[in-house]
Tab-separated table of C-alpha atoms in Angstrom:
chain	number	residue	atom	x	y	z
Z	1	UNK	CA	0.000	0.000	0.000
Z	2	UNK	CA	1.343	3.441	-0.963
Z	3	UNK	CA	0.333	5.047	2.296
Z	4	UNK	CA	2.624	4.671	5.284
Z	5	UNK	CA	1.496	2.767	8.303
Z	6	UNK	CA	-1.168	4.449	10.396
Z	7	UNK	CA	0.073	6.236	13.476
Z	8	UNK	CA	-0.498	4.391	16.725
Z	9	UNK	CA	-3.392	6.651	17.678
Z	10	UNK	CA	-5.197	5.812	14.479
Z	11	UNK	CA	-4.510	2.129	14.970
Z	12	UNK	CA	-6.240	2.254	18.323
Z	13	UNK	CA	-9.235	4.079	16.863
Z	14	UNK	CA	-9.802	1.635	14.015
Z	15	UNK	CA	-10.122	-2.121	14.241
Z	16	UNK	CA	-8.201	-4.385	11.900
Z	17	UNK	CA	-9.692	-4.361	8.409
Z	18	UNK	CA	-11.664	-7.331	7.255
Z	19	UNK	CA	-9.941	-9.644	4.838
Z	20	UNK	CA	-13.029	-9.388	2.645
Z	21	UNK	CA	-12.513	-5.667	2.034
Z	22	UNK	CA	-10.663	-4.573	-1.068
Z	23	UNK	CA	-8.667	-1.407	-0.331
Z	24	UNK	CA	-8.204	1.006	-3.206
Z	25	UNK	CA	-4.712	2.270	-2.691
Z	26	UNK	CA	-4.034	5.974	-2.267
Z	27	UNK	CA	-1.417	6.206	-4.970
Z	28	UNK	CA	1.669	8.329	-4.545
Z	29	UNK	CA	2.826	7.543	-8.082
Z	30	UNK	CA	3.318	10.461	-10.468
Z	31	UNK	CA	0.651	11.372	-12.956
Z	32	UNK	CA	-2.345	13.667	-13.118
Z	33	UNK	CA	-5.379	13.038	-10.943
Z	34	UNK	CA	-8.934	14.123	-11.593
Z	35	UNK	CA	-10.359	15.957	-8.606
Z	36	UNK	CA	-13.979	17.090	-8.451
Z	37	UNK	CA	-15.218	19.669	-5.964
Z	38	UNK	CA	-18.897	20.250	-5.218
Z	39	UNK	CA	-19.677	23.622	-3.626
Z	40	UNK	CA	-22.599	26.055	-3.528
Z	41	UNK	CA	-22.626	28.870	-6.080
Z	42	UNK	CA	-22.088	32.332	-4.605
Z	43	UNK	CA	-22.833	34.485	-7.676
Z	44	UNK	CA	-22.302	38.190	-6.880
Z	45	UNK	CA	-21.115	37.409	-3.338
Z	46	UNK	CA	-18.070	35.468	-4.558
Z	47	UNK	CA	-16.014	38.619	-5.153
Z	48	UNK	CA	-17.075	40.503	-2.030
Z	49	UNK	CA	-14.534	38.844	0.255
Z	50	UNK	CA	-11.204	37.367	-0.893
Z	51	UNK	CA	-11.422	34.825	1.937
Z	52	UNK	CA	-14.822	33.515	0.829
Z	53	UNK	CA	-13.283	30.177	-0.169
Z	54	UNK	CA	-16.154	27.763	0.356
Z	55	UNK	CA	-18.110	28.632	-2.798
Z	56	UNK	CA	-17.876	27.158	-6.280
Z	57	UNK	CA	-16.297	30.275	-7.730
Z	58	UNK	CA	-13.374	30.296	-5.289
Z	59	UNK	CA	-13.268	26.513	-4.825
Z	60	UNK	CA	-11.207	26.436	-1.592
Z	61	UNK	CA	-8.520	28.579	-3.219
Z	62	UNK	CA	-6.620	25.517	-4.436
Z	63	UNK	CA	-7.182	25.602	-8.214
Z	64	UNK	CA	-3.878	27.265	-9.120
Z	65	UNK	CA	-1.965	24.941	-6.794
Z	66	UNK	CA	-3.620	21.781	-8.176
Z	67	UNK	CA	-3.258	22.773	-11.809
Z	68	UNK	CA	0.391	23.756	-11.280
Z	69	UNK	CA	0.973	20.126	-10.294
Z	70	UNK	CA	-0.719	18.890	-13.458
Z	71	UNK	CA	-3.990	17.772	-11.883
Z	72	UNK	CA	-7.454	18.387	-13.304
Z	73	UNK	CA	-9.822	20.251	-11.003
Z	74	UNK	CA	-13.498	20.234	-11.907
Z	75	UNK	CA	-15.826	22.342	-9.735
Z	76	UNK	CA	-19.612	22.356	-9.893
Z	77	UNK	CA	-22.660	23.135	-7.763
Z	78	UNK	CA	-24.736	20.723	-9.877
Z	79	UNK	CA	-24.800	17.536	-7.826
Z	80	UNK	CA	-28.157	15.758	-7.855
Z	81	UNK	CA	-29.716	13.380	-10.326
Z	82	UNK	CA	-28.537	11.257	-13.257
Z	83	UNK	CA	-28.094	14.278	-15.553
Z	84	UNK	CA	-26.117	16.409	-13.114
Z	85	UNK	CA	-22.629	17.683	-13.863
Z	86	UNK	CA	-21.252	15.617	-10.974
Z	87	UNK	CA	-22.712	12.423	-12.410
Z	88	UNK	CA	-20.769	12.945	-15.655
Z	89	UNK	CA	-17.484	12.843	-13.788
Z	90	UNK	CA	-18.224	9.933	-11.450
Z	91	UNK	CA	-16.745	7.200	-13.711
Z	92	UNK	CA	-13.220	8.651	-13.899
Z	93	UNK	CA	-12.641	10.922	-10.896
Z	94	UNK	CA	-9.973	10.040	-8.335
Z	95	UNK	CA	-10.967	12.428	-5.545
Z	96	UNK	CA	-14.318	13.955	-4.643
Z	97	UNK	CA	-14.465	16.975	-2.338
Z	98	UNK	CA	-17.770	18.106	-0.873
Z	99	UNK	CA	-19.068	20.113	2.085
Z	100	UNK	CA	-21.878	19.557	4.587
Z	101	UNK	CA	-23.408	22.855	3.439
Z	102	UNK	CA	-24.012	21.719	-0.146
Z	103	UNK	CA	-23.463	17.982	0.127
Z	104	UNK	CA	-22.778	15.707	-2.792
Z	105	UNK	CA	-24.727	12.592	-1.846
Z	106	UNK	CA	-22.367	9.684	-2.519
Z	107	UNK	CA	-24.581	6.639	-2.742
Z	108	UNK	CA	-23.604	3.001	-3.091
Z	109	UNK	CA	-24.651	3.247	-6.733
Z	110	UNK	CA	-22.305	6.152	-7.363
Z	111	UNK	CA	-19.470	4.385	-5.570
Z	112	UNK	CA	-19.978	1.349	-7.790
Z	113	UNK	CA	-19.729	3.530	-10.903
Z	114	UNK	CA	-16.622	5.368	-9.665
Z	115	UNK	CA	-13.979	2.871	-10.767
Z	116	UNK	CA	-11.045	5.254	-10.209
Z	117	UNK	CA	-12.291	6.809	-6.971
Z	118	UNK	CA	-9.879	6.553	-4.060
Z	119	UNK	CA	-10.578	9.448	-1.734
Z	120	UNK	CA	-13.670	11.269	-0.471
Z	121	UNK	CA	-12.896	14.505	1.375
Z	122	UNK	CA	-15.317	16.602	3.395
Z	123	UNK	CA	-14.305	20.255	3.570
Z	124	UNK	CA	-15.729	20.707	7.049
Z	125	UNK	CA	-17.112	18.262	9.607
Z	126	UNK	CA	-19.670	15.529	9.018
Z	127	UNK	CA	-19.461	12.906	6.279
Z	128	UNK	CA	-22.940	11.399	6.490
Z	129	UNK	CA	-23.650	12.474	2.892
Z	130	UNK	CA	-21.491	9.470	1.994
Z	131	UNK	CA	-22.801	5.910	2.218
Z	132	UNK	CA	-20.033	5.016	4.655
Z	133	UNK	CA	-20.650	1.289	4.674
Z	134	UNK	CA	-20.494	1.178	0.893
Z	135	UNK	CA	-17.330	3.280	0.970
Z	136	UNK	CA	-15.766	0.936	3.522
Z	137	UNK	CA	-16.740	-2.147	1.504
Z	138	UNK	CA	-15.174	-0.601	-1.597
Z	139	UNK	CA	-11.952	0.138	0.272
Z	140	UNK	CA	-12.249	3.910	-0.116
Z	141	UNK	CA	-10.770	6.434	2.252
Z	142	UNK	CA	-13.166	9.031	3.665
Z	143	UNK	CA	-11.761	11.942	5.632
Z	144	UNK	CA	-12.798	15.357	6.914
Z	145	UNK	CA	-11.156	18.407	8.459
Z	146	UNK	CA	-11.813	17.562	12.081
Z	147	UNK	CA	-12.084	20.592	14.335
Z	148	UNK	CA	-12.233	23.080	11.463
Z	149	UNK	CA	-15.600	24.555	12.412
Z	150	UNK	CA	-16.012	23.483	16.038
Z	151	UNK	CA	-15.879	27.052	17.341
Z	152	UNK	CA	-18.164	28.286	14.558
Z	153	UNK	CA	-20.916	25.752	15.277
Z	154	UNK	CA	-20.709	26.038	19.080
Z	155	UNK	CA	-20.991	29.835	18.910
Z	156	UNK	CA	-23.949	29.531	16.559
Z	157	UNK	CA	-25.686	27.110	18.931
Z	158	UNK	CA	-25.283	29.538	21.812
Z	159	UNK	CA	-26.732	32.299	19.668
Z	160	UNK	CA	-29.746	30.168	18.777
Z	161	UNK	CA	-30.353	29.268	22.421
Z	162	UNK	CA	-30.494	32.968	23.292
Z	163	UNK	CA	-32.706	33.779	20.298
Z	164	UNK	CA	-35.240	31.185	21.445
Z	165	UNK	CA	-35.053	31.907	25.183
Z	166	UNK	CA	-35.444	35.660	24.724
Z	167	UNK	CA	-38.162	35.311	22.054
Z	168	UNK	CA	-36.065	37.517	19.813
Z	169	UNK	CA	-37.527	36.842	16.367
Z	170	UNK	CA	-41.067	38.188	16.959
Z	171	UNK	CA	-39.553	41.473	18.098
Z	172	UNK	CA	-37.303	41.626	15.043
Z	173	UNK	CA	-40.276	40.937	12.787
Z	174	UNK	CA	-42.246	43.719	14.498
Z	175	UNK	CA	-39.537	46.212	13.617
Z	176	UNK	CA	-39.483	45.097	9.980
Z	177	UNK	CA	-43.295	45.271	9.772
Z	178	UNK	CA	-43.544	48.704	11.415
Z	179	UNK	CA	-45.216	47.319	14.566
Z	180	UNK	CA	-44.593	47.903	18.281
Z	181	UNK	CA	-46.097	45.398	20.677
Z	182	UNK	CA	-43.917	44.702	23.712
Z	183	UNK	CA	-46.488	42.322	25.193
Z	184	UNK	CA	-46.347	40.137	22.088
Z	185	UNK	CA	-42.696	39.434	22.888
Z	186	UNK	CA	-42.417	39.667	26.661
Z	187	UNK	CA	-45.091	37.101	27.511
Z	188	UNK	CA	-42.708	34.273	26.594
Z	189	UNK	CA	-39.235	35.791	26.988
Z	190	UNK	CA	-37.019	34.345	29.722
Z	191	UNK	CA	-33.507	34.538	31.182
Z	192	UNK	CA	-31.071	31.769	30.333
Z	193	UNK	CA	-29.710	31.763	33.881
Z	194	UNK	CA	-30.994	28.887	35.964
Z	195	UNK	CA	-32.306	26.867	33.040
Z	196	UNK	CA	-31.371	23.230	32.509
Z	197	UNK	CA	-29.553	22.727	29.223
Z	198	UNK	CA	-28.721	19.256	27.946
Z	199	UNK	CA	-26.615	18.323	24.937
Z	200	UNK	CA	-27.201	15.034	23.153
Z	201	UNK	CA	-23.600	14.323	22.262
Z	202	UNK	CA	-20.548	15.873	23.892
Z	203	UNK	CA	-17.802	15.648	21.334
Z	204	UNK	CA	-15.727	18.659	20.341
Z	205	UNK	CA	-18.726	20.892	19.605
Z	206	UNK	CA	-20.840	19.697	22.531
Z	207	UNK	CA	-18.017	20.187	25.020
Z	208	UNK	CA	-17.215	23.646	23.710
Z	209	UNK	CA	-20.878	24.647	23.922
Z	210	UNK	CA	-20.993	23.537	27.556
Z	211	UNK	CA	-17.883	25.604	28.243
Z	212	UNK	CA	-19.474	28.633	26.584
Z	213	UNK	CA	-22.630	28.140	28.659
Z	214	UNK	CA	-20.871	27.982	32.025
Z	215	UNK	CA	-20.875	31.796	32.618
Z	216	UNK	CA	-24.668	31.834	32.191
Z	217	UNK	CA	-25.084	29.800	35.405
Z	218	UNK	CA	-27.180	27.086	33.831
Z	219	UNK	CA	-27.653	23.518	35.033
Z	220	UNK	CA	-25.574	21.659	32.428
Z	221	UNK	CA	-26.194	18.029	31.445
Z	222	UNK	CA	-24.818	15.841	28.683
Z	223	UNK	CA	-25.495	12.424	27.210
Z	224	UNK	CA	-22.670	10.725	25.354
Z	225	UNK	CA	-21.171	7.277	24.797
Z	226	UNK	CA	-17.996	8.502	26.524
Z	227	UNK	CA	-17.625	10.225	29.867
Z	228	UNK	CA	-15.852	13.551	29.737
Z	229	UNK	CA	-12.404	13.941	31.286
Z	230	UNK	CA	-13.148	14.328	35.009
Z	231	UNK	CA	-11.088	17.504	35.356
Z	232	UNK	CA	-12.808	19.167	32.393
Z	233	UNK	CA	-16.202	17.954	33.580
Z	234	UNK	CA	-15.517	19.534	36.982
Z	235	UNK	CA	-14.326	22.784	35.426
Z	236	UNK	CA	-17.443	23.075	33.289
Z	237	UNK	CA	-19.784	21.866	35.994
Z	238	UNK	CA	-21.535	19.450	33.633
Z	239	UNK	CA	-23.090	16.133	34.617
Z	240	UNK	CA	-23.199	12.967	32.534
Z	241	UNK	CA	-26.668	11.476	32.116
Z	242	UNK	CA	-26.353	7.878	30.953
Z	243	UNK	CA	-30.108	7.516	30.431
Z	244	UNK	CA	-31.078	9.796	27.559
Z	245	UNK	CA	-34.802	9.744	28.282
Z	246	UNK	CA	-34.239	10.774	31.890
Z	247	UNK	CA	-32.054	13.663	30.771
Z	248	UNK	CA	-34.590	14.840	28.213
Z	249	UNK	CA	-37.326	14.991	30.825
Z	250	UNK	CA	-35.212	17.398	32.903
Z	251	UNK	CA	-34.207	19.842	30.175
Z	252	UNK	CA	-35.620	23.266	29.415
Z	253	UNK	CA	-33.331	23.384	26.392
Z	254	UNK	CA	-32.035	20.429	24.355
Z	255	UNK	CA	-29.152	20.803	21.907
Z	256	UNK	CA	-28.432	18.088	19.349
Z	257	UNK	CA	-24.716	17.433	18.904
Z	258	UNK	CA	-24.572	13.806	17.812
Z	259	UNK	CA	-23.490	12.515	14.381
Z	260	UNK	CA	-26.055	11.167	11.951
Z	261	UNK	CA	-25.703	7.377	11.913
Z	262	UNK	CA	-28.010	4.438	11.393
Z	263	UNK	CA	-28.683	4.543	15.139
Z	264	UNK	CA	-29.470	8.267	15.326
Z	265	UNK	CA	-31.445	8.661	12.101
Z	266	UNK	CA	-34.989	9.584	13.079
Z	267	UNK	CA	-34.049	9.346	16.771
Z	268	UNK	CA	-36.349	12.191	17.755
Z	269	UNK	CA	-39.644	10.718	16.631
Z	270	UNK	CA	-43.092	11.241	18.133
Z	271	UNK	CA	-42.357	8.934	21.063
Z	272	UNK	CA	-39.011	10.523	21.914
Z	273	UNK	CA	-40.403	14.048	21.640
Z	274	UNK	CA	-43.209	13.079	24.024
Z	275	UNK	CA	-40.546	12.449	26.687
Z	276	UNK	CA	-39.421	16.090	26.499
Z	277	UNK	CA	-40.753	18.737	28.850
Z	278	UNK	CA	-43.775	20.574	27.510
Z	279	UNK	CA	-42.504	23.920	26.286
Z	280	UNK	CA	-38.972	22.668	25.578
Z	281	UNK	CA	-36.652	24.595	23.271
Z	282	UNK	CA	-34.572	22.612	20.772
Z	283	UNK	CA	-31.444	23.637	18.885
Z	284	UNK	CA	-30.196	21.299	16.162
Z	285	UNK	CA	-27.084	22.158	14.184
Z	286	UNK	CA	-26.106	18.481	13.887
Z	287	UNK	CA	-28.171	16.906	11.092
Z	288	UNK	CA	-31.794	17.362	10.091
Z	289	UNK	CA	-32.397	13.639	9.583
Z	290	UNK	CA	-31.838	12.992	13.299
Z	291	UNK	CA	-35.320	14.454	13.726
Z	292	UNK	CA	-38.576	13.019	12.422
Z	293	UNK	CA	-39.624	15.971	10.256
Z	294	UNK	CA	-43.382	15.714	10.760
Z	295	UNK	CA	-43.067	14.905	14.464
Z	296	UNK	CA	-41.207	18.189	14.971
Z	297	UNK	CA	-43.869	20.088	13.022
Z	298	UNK	CA	-46.688	18.504	15.040
Z	299	UNK	CA	-44.951	19.245	18.347
Z	300	UNK	CA	-44.344	22.876	17.362
Z	301	UNK	CA	-47.982	23.231	16.335
Z	302	UNK	CA	-49.201	21.771	19.635
Z	303	UNK	CA	-46.789	23.832	21.732
Z	304	UNK	CA	-45.010	20.802	23.158
Z	305	UNK	CA	-41.924	22.241	21.462
Z	306	UNK	CA	-42.039	25.958	22.252
Z	307	UNK	CA	-39.204	26.828	19.895
Z	308	UNK	CA	-37.030	25.045	17.353
Z	309	UNK	CA	-33.907	26.463	15.757
Z	310	UNK	CA	-31.165	25.035	13.630
Z	311	UNK	CA	-29.496	25.195	10.250
Z	312	UNK	CA	-29.671	21.562	9.162
Z	313	UNK	CA	-32.361	20.048	6.981
Z	314	UNK	CA	-32.997	16.893	5.028
Z	315	UNK	CA	-32.477	17.009	2.155
Z	316	UNK	CA	-30.197	19.958	1.511
Z	317	UNK	CA	-30.858	22.406	-0.013
Z	318	UNK	CA	-34.292	22.248	1.609
Z	319	UNK	CA	-37.170	22.348	-0.896
Z	320	UNK	CA	-39.464	25.366	-0.837
Z	321	UNK	CA	-42.304	23.273	0.562
Z	322	UNK	CA	-40.287	21.824	3.468
Z	323	UNK	CA	-42.689	22.010	6.445
Z	324	UNK	CA	-40.056	23.399	8.827
Z	325	UNK	CA	-40.161	26.632	6.850
Z	326	UNK	CA	-43.758	27.202	7.909
Z	327	UNK	CA	-44.104	25.738	11.425
Z	328	UNK	CA	-44.639	28.192	14.305
Z	329	UNK	CA	-41.910	29.397	16.684
Z	330	UNK	CA	-39.037	28.325	14.467
Z	331	UNK	CA	-35.767	30.178	13.984
Z	332	UNK	CA	-34.366	28.192	11.088
Z	333	UNK	CA	-31.690	29.246	8.603
Z	334	UNK	CA	-29.896	27.576	5.705
Z	335	UNK	CA	-26.901	25.454	6.715
Z	336	UNK	CA	-24.520	28.253	7.711
Z	337	UNK	CA	-23.228	27.623	11.239
Z	338	UNK	CA	-19.992	25.923	10.218
Z	339	UNK	CA	-19.152	28.014	7.195
Z	340	UNK	CA	-18.070	31.344	8.646
Z	341	UNK	CA	-15.134	32.949	6.847
Z	342	UNK	CA	-12.870	31.835	9.696
Z	343	UNK	CA	-14.096	28.251	9.337
Z	344	UNK	CA	-13.677	28.371	5.551
Z	345	UNK	CA	-10.041	29.354	5.937
Z	346	UNK	CA	-9.514	26.431	8.316
Z	347	UNK	CA	-11.262	23.772	6.251
Z	348	UNK	CA	-9.715	25.002	2.994
Z	349	UNK	CA	-6.249	24.732	4.546
Z	350	UNK	CA	-7.084	21.316	6.003
Z	351	UNK	CA	-8.344	20.033	2.658
Z	352	UNK	CA	-5.218	21.257	0.879
Z	353	UNK	CA	-3.042	19.577	3.512
Z	354	UNK	CA	-4.789	16.236	3.031
Z	355	UNK	CA	-4.552	16.481	-0.756
Z	356	UNK	CA	-0.840	17.192	-0.438
Z	357	UNK	CA	-0.429	14.166	1.818
Z	358	UNK	CA	-2.456	12.074	-0.636
Z	359	UNK	CA	-0.168	13.031	-3.523
Z	360	UNK	CA	2.863	12.128	-1.373
Z	361	UNK	CA	1.373	8.866	-0.103
Z	362	UNK	CA	1.400	10.057	3.502
Z	363	UNK	CA	-1.110	9.465	6.270
Z	364	UNK	CA	-3.614	12.115	7.279
Z	365	UNK	CA	-3.946	13.298	10.868
Z	366	UNK	CA	-5.486	10.293	12.621
Z	367	UNK	CA	-8.544	12.196	13.852
Z	368	UNK	CA	-9.510	13.127	10.267
Z	369	UNK	CA	-10.280	9.588	9.137
Z	370	UNK	CA	-13.919	8.567	8.883
Z	371	UNK	CA	-13.296	5.433	6.806
Z	372	UNK	CA	-9.888	3.838	6.467
Z	373	UNK	CA	-8.878	0.334	5.399
Z	374	UNK	CA	-12.479	-0.833	5.389
Z	375	UNK	CA	-13.268	0.394	8.897
Z	376	UNK	CA	-15.544	3.183	10.097
Z	377	UNK	CA	-14.500	5.615	12.795
Z	378	UNK	CA	-16.061	4.709	16.187
Z	379	UNK	CA	-18.634	7.526	16.149
Z	380	UNK	CA	-20.158	6.147	12.930
Z	381	UNK	CA	-20.348	2.481	13.963
């Protein structure tokens, strides 16, 4: 295999590959590679900031570098369906780069067609747009820029919590509409202090959110497969709740910070939502498919969920008739939390670094691997 041996940390994170898995080697041999990037189109906004790298026009800022090395770099926003631009390049591409904000859905069917494909890179965090089991079975490597937008997403979650707790949006809409009705806002505006906030998942983003919440003097809970480092847990003042349902029943605010996997898809269905406090506020910047779409709508309509905010939908981009656009007490946006300019600079640099390592036949940072040698990272198993 052209890649060097995995570092010891990676070896501990991934089990030994199955002998039934064929691994497509990440070649370090000379010769041009075909790299396809799928990014959203920015139109007139593309030229407004030289650091706006995450759009199709600026394409992570790596075109000149790739082409100087003799590689072909195809960039398109057109990603869905059999007649899409992406589909035309599936049979002969070597590397596919996508983002969680405009994901190229890499199905088992596409993987089967992609005879030359070796590497799937996510410019950002979250690779659930890839059929990971199919990628593992095909021996592909899937990697992302771990940590690149942790701060961006955690800050956005804190903002959304405050928007919901303080009933901010109705007041903002009053100003736009020329109205002035303090009572229409104040009757359901609260302080964050003293509220119980629970995060479902306490990885990098969940832990950072809890740290950001500490100064607000909240009661902080978390549910995760791993217990936090005791010293950090003590510093934050957070408590592990091993029973998710028990934690949910205690929370005034629930934040979703778990990856989308087979186990978490549709996790928050009608039955799970019924276990939440009446009047709960939910923030979800993880993945839209973790929620049962209609169950969320019904709970918002009934008032069981008093407010729902997030930037993740399924599918993405969300169709114009997606019911979350029209449910009451929502503070939804397009998928923007992890694509601040600061985050774009980080995930563009991280993507370039992994491409450079790929060309040289070197390992990636161990924490970046999502699929390697036929094995999924622990959080996706």
